[in-house]
Amino acid sequence: MLSPKINFDTKQLPEALLPLLTFARQRNIEKGKYLVEQGLHCNLFFLVLEGVFRTYRTTDEQDFITGFTFKGDLDTNPYSLFNNIPSTETIEALTDAVVLIFPKEDLFEARNNNLPLQDFIITLLANYVETLETRLHQNRSMTAEQRYLQLLQTQPEEIKKIPLGYIASYLGITKERLSRIRKKLS
Amino acid sequence: MLSPKINFDTKQLPEALLPLLTFARQRNIEKGKYLVEQGLHCNLFFLVLEGVFRTYRTTDEQDFITGFTFKGDLDTNPYSLFNNIPSTETIEALTDAVVLIFPKEDLFEARNNNLPLQDFIITLLANYVETLETRLHQNRSMTAEQRYLQLLQTQPEEIKKIPLGYIASYLGITKERLSRIRKKLS
DNA sequence: TGCCTCTTTTGACCTAAGTCAATTCAGGAG
DNA sequence: CTCCTGAATTGACTTAGGTCAAAAGAGGCA
């Protein structure tokens, strides 16, 4: 996810995004379908109205999950979107989902004469940088168990919907290890 | 570092930064001095003209190095700068250094009527997000030795100037381990 | 030249987490 | 209900990397 928990009630989108709303299309996404694909150009960003997504990178046949996206989160691959190059990761629906899609052309169009929108994007990215740096830091300073407990604490509801193997991949550990951690904690 | 290797020859700054140049102040920084401090508001970004910096986070008396900044790199704490909140990390000169400082007020002033500058910042941040995601990914998919080799390959010159203990911290390992990795490789 | 301090190296031992392989469990399709 | 398939658990064993403590280098400077 790029942004965690935007406070949206359909009409309660962030001010800066309102001008984009006329261009946005609501779409149903089937479980297992991709919104962004590693190797292909990412030409949208989206807001999750319903469902769960995972973002992952594939190397040597192996998937590494870098994040999850839940209801109320904005997501995209900023590197691909803003540099106009192929995406370095895949974003896949883990459940049937409903999203609000903002096509790239419209975003870029709107961006040209809309300073609040630019500011909004900058803040979003700056906050995401912080999220990533914190994760990097916690990966070194905390044990797998501590990281799992922390995840439970920050995302108690959402985490229940995600298979153990995916959570393990996100935490950077094996499924066996997470299984044992859960056993120990119960 | 926020940006790696800007192609600067004093006058070869990125187009978008030129309007900021009149506000920029060149300053000498003594070894050991801070440009940004964890817990304090970050009110600048800077370009390294000479010297080396390290960025680190402190928890429980322990420092964790999140990155180095070399000649030609831009750096700041974007989270603090753009949200106007205390910095989550410290940026310290590892050697005597010379930097070009862009004060926050001037940046924010210039940002208001300068779309190319906004675009430039967005690209910078999007690229840094990618750098961080790649690091996070490599921390799980590669061994300490592979990560060290890769660092050697991408920063062969710069790395020579940095004490072993700092490199180890950056790689997320102990100094003893890095010492052994070096021994094995020689 | 010699002393002090900081950095790096080396050795012995420990532990968190991975690997592999065999079960067990759970949910959907007939 | 029963079968099948993918997910989760469990056990036995291995390993990358950490910890602690001591020794060896390597400047800087009086």
Short mmCIF file of C-alpha atoms (C1' of nucleotides) in Angstrom, two decimals:
data_model
loop_
_atom_site.label_atom_id
_atom_site.label_comp_id
_atom_site.label_asym_id
_atom_site.label_seq_id
_atom_site.Cartn_x
_atom_site.Cartn_y
_atom_site.Cartn_z
CA MET A 1 0.00 0.00 0.00
CA LEU A 2 1.12 3.50 -0.68
CA SER A 3 -1.17 5.16 1.80
CA PRO A 4 -2.60 3.53 4.85
CA LYS A 5 -6.19 4.18 5.74
CA ILE A 6 -7.54 7.12 3.89
CA ASN A 7 -10.59 8.26 5.78
CA PHE A 8 -13.07 7.75 2.99
CA ASP A 9 -16.84 7.45 3.13
CA THR A 10 -17.14 7.59 -0.65
CA LYS A 11 -17.55 11.36 -0.43
CA GLN A 12 -14.81 11.89 2.16
CA LEU A 13 -11.85 11.56 -0.19
CA PRO A 14 -8.87 13.83 0.44
CA GLU A 15 -9.54 17.31 -0.92
CA ALA A 16 -6.69 17.06 -3.41
CA LEU A 17 -8.13 13.96 -5.07
CA LEU A 18 -11.58 15.39 -5.72
CA PRO A 19 -10.74 16.87 -9.14
CA LEU A 20 -9.70 13.37 -10.22
CA LEU A 21 -12.99 11.85 -9.21
CA THR A 22 -14.72 12.60 -12.50
CA PHE A 23 -12.12 10.50 -14.31
CA ALA A 24 -12.14 7.63 -11.85
CA ARG A 25 -13.81 4.36 -12.80
CA GLN A 26 -15.14 1.88 -10.29
CA ARG A 27 -14.26 -1.71 -11.14
CA ASN A 28 -14.77 -5.19 -9.77
CA ILE A 29 -11.59 -7.25 -9.62
CA GLU A 30 -11.71 -11.01 -9.46
CA LYS A 31 -9.59 -12.87 -6.94
CA GLY A 32 -6.23 -13.71 -8.52
CA LYS A 33 -6.28 -10.88 -11.08
CA TYR A 34 -3.51 -8.28 -11.36
CA LEU A 35 -3.78 -4.51 -11.30
CA VAL A 36 -0.06 -4.01 -11.84
CA GLU A 37 2.36 -6.55 -13.31
CA GLN A 38 6.09 -6.87 -12.87
CA GLY A 39 7.71 -6.12 -16.24
CA LEU A 40 4.75 -4.15 -17.60
CA HIS A 41 4.10 -0.43 -17.40
CA CYS A 42 1.97 0.64 -14.48
CA ASN A 43 -0.59 3.08 -15.83
CA LEU A 44 -2.88 3.70 -12.90
CA PHE A 45 -3.24 4.16 -9.23
CA PHE A 46 -6.21 2.92 -7.30
CA LEU A 47 -8.21 3.15 -4.10
CA VAL A 48 -9.48 -0.06 -2.50
CA LEU A 49 -13.21 0.08 -1.75
CA GLU A 50 -13.48 -3.61 -0.88
CA GLY A 51 -11.08 -6.56 -0.69
CA VAL A 52 -7.39 -7.25 -0.09
CA PHE A 53 -4.34 -7.08 -2.38
CA ARG A 54 -0.77 -8.24 -2.11
CA THR A 55 2.29 -6.70 -3.74
CA TYR A 56 5.23 -8.94 -4.52
CA ARG A 57 8.50 -9.22 -6.43
CA THR A 58 9.60 -12.37 -8.19
CA THR A 59 13.25 -13.47 -8.45
CA ASP A 60 14.42 -16.99 -9.31
CA GLU A 61 10.90 -18.36 -9.34
CA GLN A 62 10.43 -17.09 -5.80
CA ASP A 63 7.86 -14.54 -4.67
CA PHE A 64 8.68 -12.01 -1.98
CA ILE A 65 5.71 -10.11 -0.63
CA THR A 66 6.49 -6.47 0.01
CA GLY A 67 3.09 -5.37 1.24
CA PHE A 68 -0.65 -5.72 1.54
CA THR A 69 -3.34 -3.25 0.55
CA PHE A 70 -6.65 -3.05 2.37
CA LYS A 71 -9.93 -1.20 2.21
CA GLY A 72 -9.25 2.53 2.27
CA ASP A 73 -5.67 2.28 1.01
CA LEU A 74 -4.29 3.93 -2.09
CA ASP A 75 -1.81 1.92 -4.14
CA THR A 76 0.33 1.91 -7.27
CA ASN A 77 3.94 1.32 -8.27
CA PRO A 78 5.26 4.88 -8.04
CA TYR A 79 8.60 4.06 -9.62
CA SER A 80 6.97 2.77 -12.78
CA LEU A 81 4.15 5.33 -12.79
CA PHE A 82 6.27 8.46 -12.50
CA ASN A 83 9.25 7.30 -14.56
CA ASN A 84 7.27 5.66 -17.32
CA ILE A 85 9.22 2.41 -17.07
CA PRO A 86 8.22 -1.23 -16.42
CA SER A 87 6.99 -2.10 -12.96
CA THR A 88 9.30 -3.87 -10.54
CA GLU A 89 6.46 -5.61 -8.75
CA THR A 90 3.06 -7.18 -9.15
CA ILE A 91 -0.14 -6.18 -7.37
CA GLU A 92 -2.64 -9.04 -7.15
CA ALA A 93 -6.13 -9.33 -5.70
CA LEU A 94 -6.15 -11.87 -2.87
CA THR A 95 -9.95 -11.74 -2.71
CA ASP A 96 -12.68 -10.53 -5.01
CA ALA A 97 -12.34 -6.77 -4.77
CA VAL A 98 -13.83 -3.43 -5.72
CA VAL A 99 -11.54 -0.54 -6.58
CA LEU A 100 -11.66 3.02 -7.80
CA ILE A 101 -9.20 3.31 -10.66
CA PHE A 102 -7.46 6.58 -11.52
CA PRO A 103 -5.87 6.24 -14.97
CA LYS A 104 -2.39 7.61 -15.41
CA GLU A 105 -3.27 10.02 -18.25
CA ASP A 106 -5.90 11.71 -16.13
CA LEU A 107 -3.56 11.95 -13.16
CA PHE A 108 -0.84 13.49 -15.30
CA GLU A 109 -3.32 15.85 -16.91
CA ALA A 110 -4.66 16.99 -13.56
CA ARG A 111 -1.19 17.28 -12.08
CA ASN A 112 -0.26 20.04 -14.54
CA ASN A 113 -2.42 22.74 -13.05
CA ASN A 114 -3.07 21.50 -9.57
CA LEU A 115 -0.58 22.32 -6.86
CA PRO A 116 -2.56 20.80 -4.00
CA LEU A 117 -2.56 17.51 -5.91
CA GLN A 118 1.21 17.72 -6.35
CA ASP A 119 1.60 18.43 -2.65
CA PHE A 120 -0.65 15.51 -1.84
CA ILE A 121 1.46 13.14 -3.94
CA ILE A 122 4.67 14.42 -2.37
CA THR A 123 3.32 13.89 1.14
CA LEU A 124 2.09 10.43 0.20
CA LEU A 125 5.50 9.46 -1.14
CA ALA A 126 7.40 11.02 1.75
CA ASN A 127 5.24 9.07 4.19
CA TYR A 128 5.74 5.89 2.27
CA VAL A 129 9.51 6.40 2.36
CA GLU A 130 9.19 6.61 6.13
CA THR A 131 7.12 3.42 6.26
CA LEU A 132 9.77 1.58 4.27
CA GLU A 133 12.67 2.91 6.31
CA THR A 134 10.89 1.88 9.48
CA ARG A 135 10.33 -1.63 8.10
CA LEU A 136 13.98 -1.88 7.09
CA HIS A 137 14.97 -0.77 10.56
CA GLN A 138 12.61 -3.15 12.34
CA ASN A 139 13.83 -6.06 10.25
CA ARG A 140 17.21 -5.61 11.89
CA SER A 141 16.29 -4.56 15.38
CA MET A 142 13.43 -6.97 16.09
CA THR A 143 13.05 -10.75 16.06
CA ALA A 144 10.53 -12.47 13.80
CA GLU A 145 8.21 -12.95 16.77
CA GLN A 146 8.33 -9.28 17.71
CA ARG A 147 7.60 -8.28 14.13
CA TYR A 148 4.63 -10.62 14.00
CA LEU A 149 3.24 -9.30 17.27
CA GLN A 150 3.61 -5.78 16.01
CA LEU A 151 1.82 -6.62 12.79
CA LEU A 152 -1.00 -8.19 14.79
CA GLN A 153 -1.26 -5.04 16.83
CA THR A 154 -1.34 -2.59 13.92
CA GLN A 155 -3.55 -4.65 11.59
CA PRO A 156 -5.57 -6.97 13.86
CA GLU A 157 -8.61 -7.31 11.61
CA GLU A 158 -7.03 -7.26 8.18
CA ILE A 159 -4.43 -9.88 9.02
CA LYS A 160 -7.07 -12.50 9.71
CA LYS A 161 -8.04 -12.57 6.06
CA ILE A 162 -4.54 -13.43 4.83
CA PRO A 163 -3.14 -16.98 4.53
CA LEU A 164 -0.22 -17.78 6.83
CA GLY A 165 2.21 -18.32 3.97
CA TYR A 166 1.69 -14.79 2.68
CA ILE A 167 2.11 -13.22 6.10
CA ALA A 168 5.32 -15.18 6.56
CA SER A 169 6.65 -13.94 3.23
CA TYR A 170 5.79 -10.38 4.20
CA LEU A 171 7.63 -10.77 7.51
CA GLY A 172 10.62 -12.25 5.72
CA ILE A 173 10.40 -15.69 7.35
CA THR A 174 9.29 -19.19 6.31
CA LYS A 175 5.78 -20.48 6.80
CA GLU A 176 7.09 -23.14 9.18
CA ARG A 177 8.60 -20.50 11.39
CA LEU A 178 5.44 -18.41 11.51
CA SER A 179 3.44 -21.54 12.30
CA ARG A 180 5.74 -22.20 15.26
CA ILE A 181 5.56 -18.61 16.43
CA ARG A 182 1.78 -18.80 16.40
CA LYS A 183 1.83 -22.06 18.33
CA LYS A 184 4.13 -20.60 20.95
CA LEU A 185 1.95 -17.52 21.36
CA SER A 186 -1.27 -19.47 21.86
CA MET B 1 20.94 9.56 0.28
CA LEU B 2 17.78 10.62 -1.40
CA SER B 3 19.22 10.81 -4.88
CA PRO B 4 22.23 8.92 -6.09
CA LYS B 5 24.76 10.72 -8.25
CA ILE B 6 23.33 13.88 -9.61
CA ASN B 7 25.47 14.81 -12.59
CA PHE B 8 26.68 18.14 -11.26
CA ASP B 9 29.59 20.31 -12.32
CA THR B 10 28.39 23.23 -10.22
CA LYS B 11 26.50 24.60 -13.23
CA GLN B 12 25.13 21.22 -14.31
CA LEU B 13 22.46 20.98 -11.63
CA PRO B 14 19.12 19.52 -12.66
CA GLU B 15 17.05 22.13 -14.49
CA ALA B 16 14.34 22.09 -11.85
CA LEU B 17 16.75 23.05 -9.06
CA LEU B 18 18.19 26.11 -10.79
CA PRO B 19 15.57 28.55 -9.43
CA LEU B 20 16.60 27.45 -5.94
CA LEU B 21 20.24 28.19 -6.51
CA THR B 22 19.99 31.85 -5.54
CA PHE B 23 18.80 30.80 -2.09
CA ALA B 24 21.35 28.05 -1.60
CA ARG B 25 24.22 28.60 0.80
CA GLN B 26 27.51 26.76 0.58
CA ARG B 27 28.78 25.58 3.96
CA ASN B 28 31.70 23.67 5.40
CA ILE B 29 30.70 20.91 7.78
CA GLU B 30 33.12 19.55 10.34
CA LYS B 31 33.52 15.82 10.77
CA GLY B 32 31.08 14.59 13.41
CA LYS B 33 28.60 17.44 12.99
CA TYR B 34 24.89 16.87 12.20
CA LEU B 35 22.80 18.33 9.38
CA VAL B 36 19.63 16.62 10.56
CA GLU B 37 18.95 15.31 14.06
CA GLN B 38 16.56 12.62 15.21
CA GLY B 39 13.84 14.29 17.28
CA LEU B 40 14.37 17.75 15.79
CA HIS B 41 12.63 19.32 12.81
CA CYS B 42 14.47 18.91 9.53
CA ASN B 43 14.43 22.28 7.82
CA LEU B 44 16.64 21.80 4.81
CA PHE B 45 17.81 19.58 2.08
CA PHE B 46 21.35 19.55 0.80
CA LEU B 47 23.68 18.58 -1.99
CA VAL B 48 27.06 17.08 -1.11
CA LEU B 49 29.93 18.86 -2.85
CA GLU B 50 32.64 17.10 -0.87
CA GLY B 51 32.75 14.46 1.87
CA VAL B 52 30.70 11.55 3.18
CA PHE B 53 27.65 11.40 5.46
CA ARG B 54 25.83 8.63 7.26
CA THR B 55 22.15 8.48 8.15
CA TYR B 56 21.12 6.45 11.20
CA ARG B 57 18.30 5.73 13.63
CA THR B 58 18.83 5.19 17.32
CA THR B 59 16.76 2.80 19.43
CA ASP B 60 17.76 1.47 22.85
CA GLU B 61 21.16 3.14 22.71
CA GLN B 62 21.87 1.32 19.44
CA ASP B 63 22.54 2.99 16.10
CA PHE B 64 21.28 1.48 12.88
CA ILE B 65 22.72 2.99 9.73
CA THR B 66 20.14 3.34 7.00
CA GLY B 67 22.36 4.90 4.35
CA PHE B 68 25.38 6.86 3.23
CA THR B 69 25.52 10.07 1.22
CA PHE B 70 28.39 10.84 -1.11
CA LYS B 71 29.59 13.62 -3.38
CA GLY B 72 26.85 14.45 -5.86
CA ASP B 73 23.99 13.09 -3.75
CA LEU B 74 21.00 15.05 -2.55
CA ASP B 75 19.76 14.27 0.94
CA THR B 76 17.22 15.20 3.60
CA ASN B 77 14.64 13.53 5.80
CA PRO B 78 11.58 13.82 3.54
CA TYR B 79 9.16 12.62 6.19
CA SER B 80 10.11 15.41 8.55
CA LEU B 81 10.60 18.04 5.85
CA PHE B 82 7.25 17.65 4.11
CA ASN B 83 5.13 16.89 7.17
CA ASN B 84 6.68 19.47 9.43
CA ILE B 85 7.31 16.97 12.21
CA PRO B 86 10.45 15.83 14.08
CA SER B 87 12.99 13.81 12.13
CA THR B 88 13.16 10.06 12.62
CA GLU B 89 16.84 9.91 11.84
CA THR B 90 20.16 11.70 12.14
CA ILE B 91 22.43 12.72 9.28
CA GLU B 92 26.06 13.08 10.38
CA ALA B 93 29.24 14.07 8.56
CA LEU B 94 31.73 11.17 8.60
CA THR B 95 34.45 13.41 7.20
CA ASP B 96 34.96 17.13 6.88
CA ALA B 97 32.50 18.08 4.16
CA VAL B 98 31.25 20.83 1.90
CA VAL B 99 27.54 21.06 1.12
CA LEU B 100 25.09 23.27 -0.69
CA ILE B 101 22.20 23.91 1.68
CA PHE B 102 18.68 24.62 0.45
CA PRO B 103 16.64 25.99 3.36
CA LYS B 104 13.13 24.67 3.77
CA GLU B 105 11.39 28.08 3.54
CA ASP B 106 12.95 28.77 0.18
CA LEU B 107 12.05 25.33 -1.10
CA PHE B 108 8.45 25.75 0.00
CA GLU B 109 8.31 29.22 -1.44
CA ALA B 110 9.66 28.06 -4.80
CA ARG B 111 7.43 25.01 -4.80
CA ASN B 112 4.30 27.16 -4.93
CA ASN B 113 4.71 28.37 -8.47
CA ASN B 114 7.05 25.86 -9.98
CA LEU B 115 5.58 22.71 -11.44
CA PRO B 116 8.86 21.32 -12.78
CA LEU B 117 10.26 21.51 -9.27
CA GLN B 118 7.25 19.60 -7.94
CA ASP B 119 7.73 16.99 -10.63
CA PHE B 120 11.39 16.75 -9.79
CA ILE B 121 10.65 16.13 -6.12
CA ILE B 122 8.03 13.51 -6.99
CA THR B 123 10.45 11.64 -9.22
CA LEU B 124 13.15 11.83 -6.57
CA LEU B 125 10.83 10.38 -3.95
CA ALA B 126 9.43 7.71 -6.27
CA ASN B 127 12.96 6.59 -7.08
CA TYR B 128 13.93 6.53 -3.45
CA VAL B 129 10.89 4.38 -2.69
CA GLU B 130 12.20 1.95 -5.28
CA THR B 131 15.68 1.99 -3.75
CA LEU B 132 14.24 1.15 -0.36
CA GLU B 133 11.96 -1.60 -1.64
CA THR B 134 14.90 -3.13 -3.44
CA ARG B 135 16.99 -3.05 -0.27
CA LEU B 136 14.16 -4.63 1.71
CA HIS B 137 13.88 -7.31 -0.95
CA GLN B 138 17.61 -7.99 -1.09
CA ASN B 139 17.82 -8.27 2.68
CA ARG B 140 15.61 -11.32 2.42
CA SER B 141 16.75 -12.88 -0.81
CA MET B 142 20.51 -12.52 -0.45
CA THR B 143 23.09 -13.59 2.14
CA ALA B 144 25.24 -11.05 3.98
CA GLU B 145 28.16 -11.95 1.72
CA GLN B 146 26.17 -11.41 -1.45
CA ARG B 147 24.94 -8.06 -0.18
CA TYR B 148 28.48 -6.99 0.65
CA LEU B 149 29.74 -8.02 -2.78
CA GLN B 150 26.94 -6.10 -4.39
CA LEU B 151 27.72 -3.01 -2.34
CA LEU B 152 31.37 -3.29 -3.39
CA GLN B 153 30.29 -3.47 -6.99
CA THR B 154 27.93 -0.48 -6.93
CA GLN B 155 30.05 1.80 -4.70
CA PRO B 156 33.64 0.58 -5.14
CA GLU B 157 35.32 3.91 -4.46
CA GLU B 158 33.07 5.42 -1.85
CA ILE B 159 33.04 2.33 0.34
CA LYS B 160 36.77 2.51 0.90
CA LYS B 161 36.35 5.68 2.93
CA ILE B 162 33.97 4.13 5.42
CA PRO B 163 35.01 2.24 8.60
CA LEU B 164 34.11 -1.45 8.68
CA GLY B 165 31.73 -1.08 11.60
CA TYR B 166 29.56 1.40 9.73
CA ILE B 167 29.38 -0.73 6.62
CA ALA B 168 28.39 -3.71 8.75
CA SER B 169 25.61 -1.70 10.37
CA TYR B 170 24.37 -0.61 6.97
CA LEU B 171 24.34 -4.22 5.76
CA GLY B 172 22.48 -5.26 8.89
CA ILE B 173 25.24 -7.50 10.28
CA THR B 174 27.86 -7.31 13.05
CA LYS B 175 31.37 -6.00 12.54
CA GLU B 176 32.77 -9.43 13.38
CA ARG B 177 30.76 -11.00 10.60
CA LEU B 178 31.84 -8.45 8.03
CA SER B 179 35.44 -8.90 9.10
CA ARG B 180 35.09 -12.64 8.46
CA ILE B 181 33.40 -12.10 5.14
CA ARG B 182 36.28 -9.88 4.07
CA LYS B 183 38.81 -12.44 5.19
CA LYS B 184 37.07 -15.18 3.27
CA LEU B 185 36.92 -13.07 0.11
CA SER B 186 40.61 -12.18 0.14
"C1'" DT C 1 59.84 6.51 20.01
"C1'" DG C 2 56.31 5.21 22.81
"C1'" DC C 3 51.72 5.66 24.62
"C1'" DC C 4 46.67 5.89 24.25
"C1'" DT C 5 42.56 5.12 21.93
"C1'" DC C 6 39.84 3.32 18.48
"C1'" DT C 7 39.27 -0.22 14.90
"C1'" DT C 8 39.77 -4.73 13.24
"C1'" DT C 9 40.66 -9.54 13.72
"C1'" DT C 10 40.33 -14.07 15.73
"C1'" DG C 11 38.56 -17.87 18.52
"C1'" DA C 12 35.01 -20.53 21.01
"C1'" DC C 13 30.46 -21.05 21.60
"C1'" DC C 14 25.28 -20.10 21.04
"C1'" DT C 15 20.77 -19.34 18.85
"C1'" DA C 16 17.29 -17.78 15.65
"C1'" DA C 17 15.72 -19.25 11.74
"C1'" DG C 18 16.01 -22.31 7.52
"C1'" DT C 19 15.51 -26.95 5.16
"C1'" DC C 20 13.45 -31.22 4.17
"C1'" DA C 21 10.09 -34.53 4.70
"C1'" DA C 22 6.13 -36.47 6.63
"C1'" DT C 23 1.50 -35.72 8.54
"C1'" DT C 24 -2.69 -33.51 9.50
"C1'" DC C 25 -6.33 -30.26 8.45
"C1'" DA C 26 -9.88 -27.76 5.82
"C1'" DG C 27 -12.72 -26.39 2.27
"C1'" DG C 28 -14.74 -27.11 -2.28
"C1'" DA C 29 -16.50 -30.45 -6.18
"C1'" DG C 30 -18.75 -34.26 -7.21
"C1'" DC D 1 -20.22 -38.24 2.67
"C1'" DT D 2 -15.97 -38.87 0.34
"C1'" DC D 3 -12.27 -37.53 -2.24
"C1'" DC D 4 -8.88 -34.21 -3.63
"C1'" DT D 5 -5.89 -30.34 -3.32
"C1'" DG D 6 -3.65 -26.74 -1.19
"C1'" DA D 7 -2.63 -24.85 3.57
"C1'" DA D 8 -0.83 -25.57 8.02
"C1'" DT D 9 1.58 -28.28 11.50
"C1'" DT D 10 5.19 -30.98 13.40
"C1'" DG D 11 9.68 -33.25 13.93
"C1'" DA D 12 14.65 -33.86 13.15
"C1'" DC D 13 18.48 -31.74 11.63
"C1'" DT D 14 21.53 -27.86 9.54
"C1'" DT D 15 23.34 -23.27 9.11
"C1'" DA D 16 24.01 -18.33 8.81
"C1'" DG D 17 24.92 -15.17 11.69
"C1'" DG D 18 25.21 -13.39 16.66
"C1'" DT D 19 27.66 -12.89 21.27
"C1'" DC D 20 31.41 -12.43 24.25
"C1'" DA D 21 36.02 -11.88 25.23
"C1'" DA D 22 40.64 -11.44 24.16
"C1'" DA D 23 44.42 -10.14 21.03
"C1'" DA D 24 46.43 -7.53 17.34
"C1'" DG D 25 46.75 -3.30 14.32
"C1'" DA D 26 46.87 1.48 13.25
"C1'" DG D 27 46.89 6.08 13.53
"C1'" DG D 28 47.68 10.52 16.09
"C1'" DC D 29 50.34 13.25 19.05
"C1'" DA D 30 53.39 14.50 22.94
#
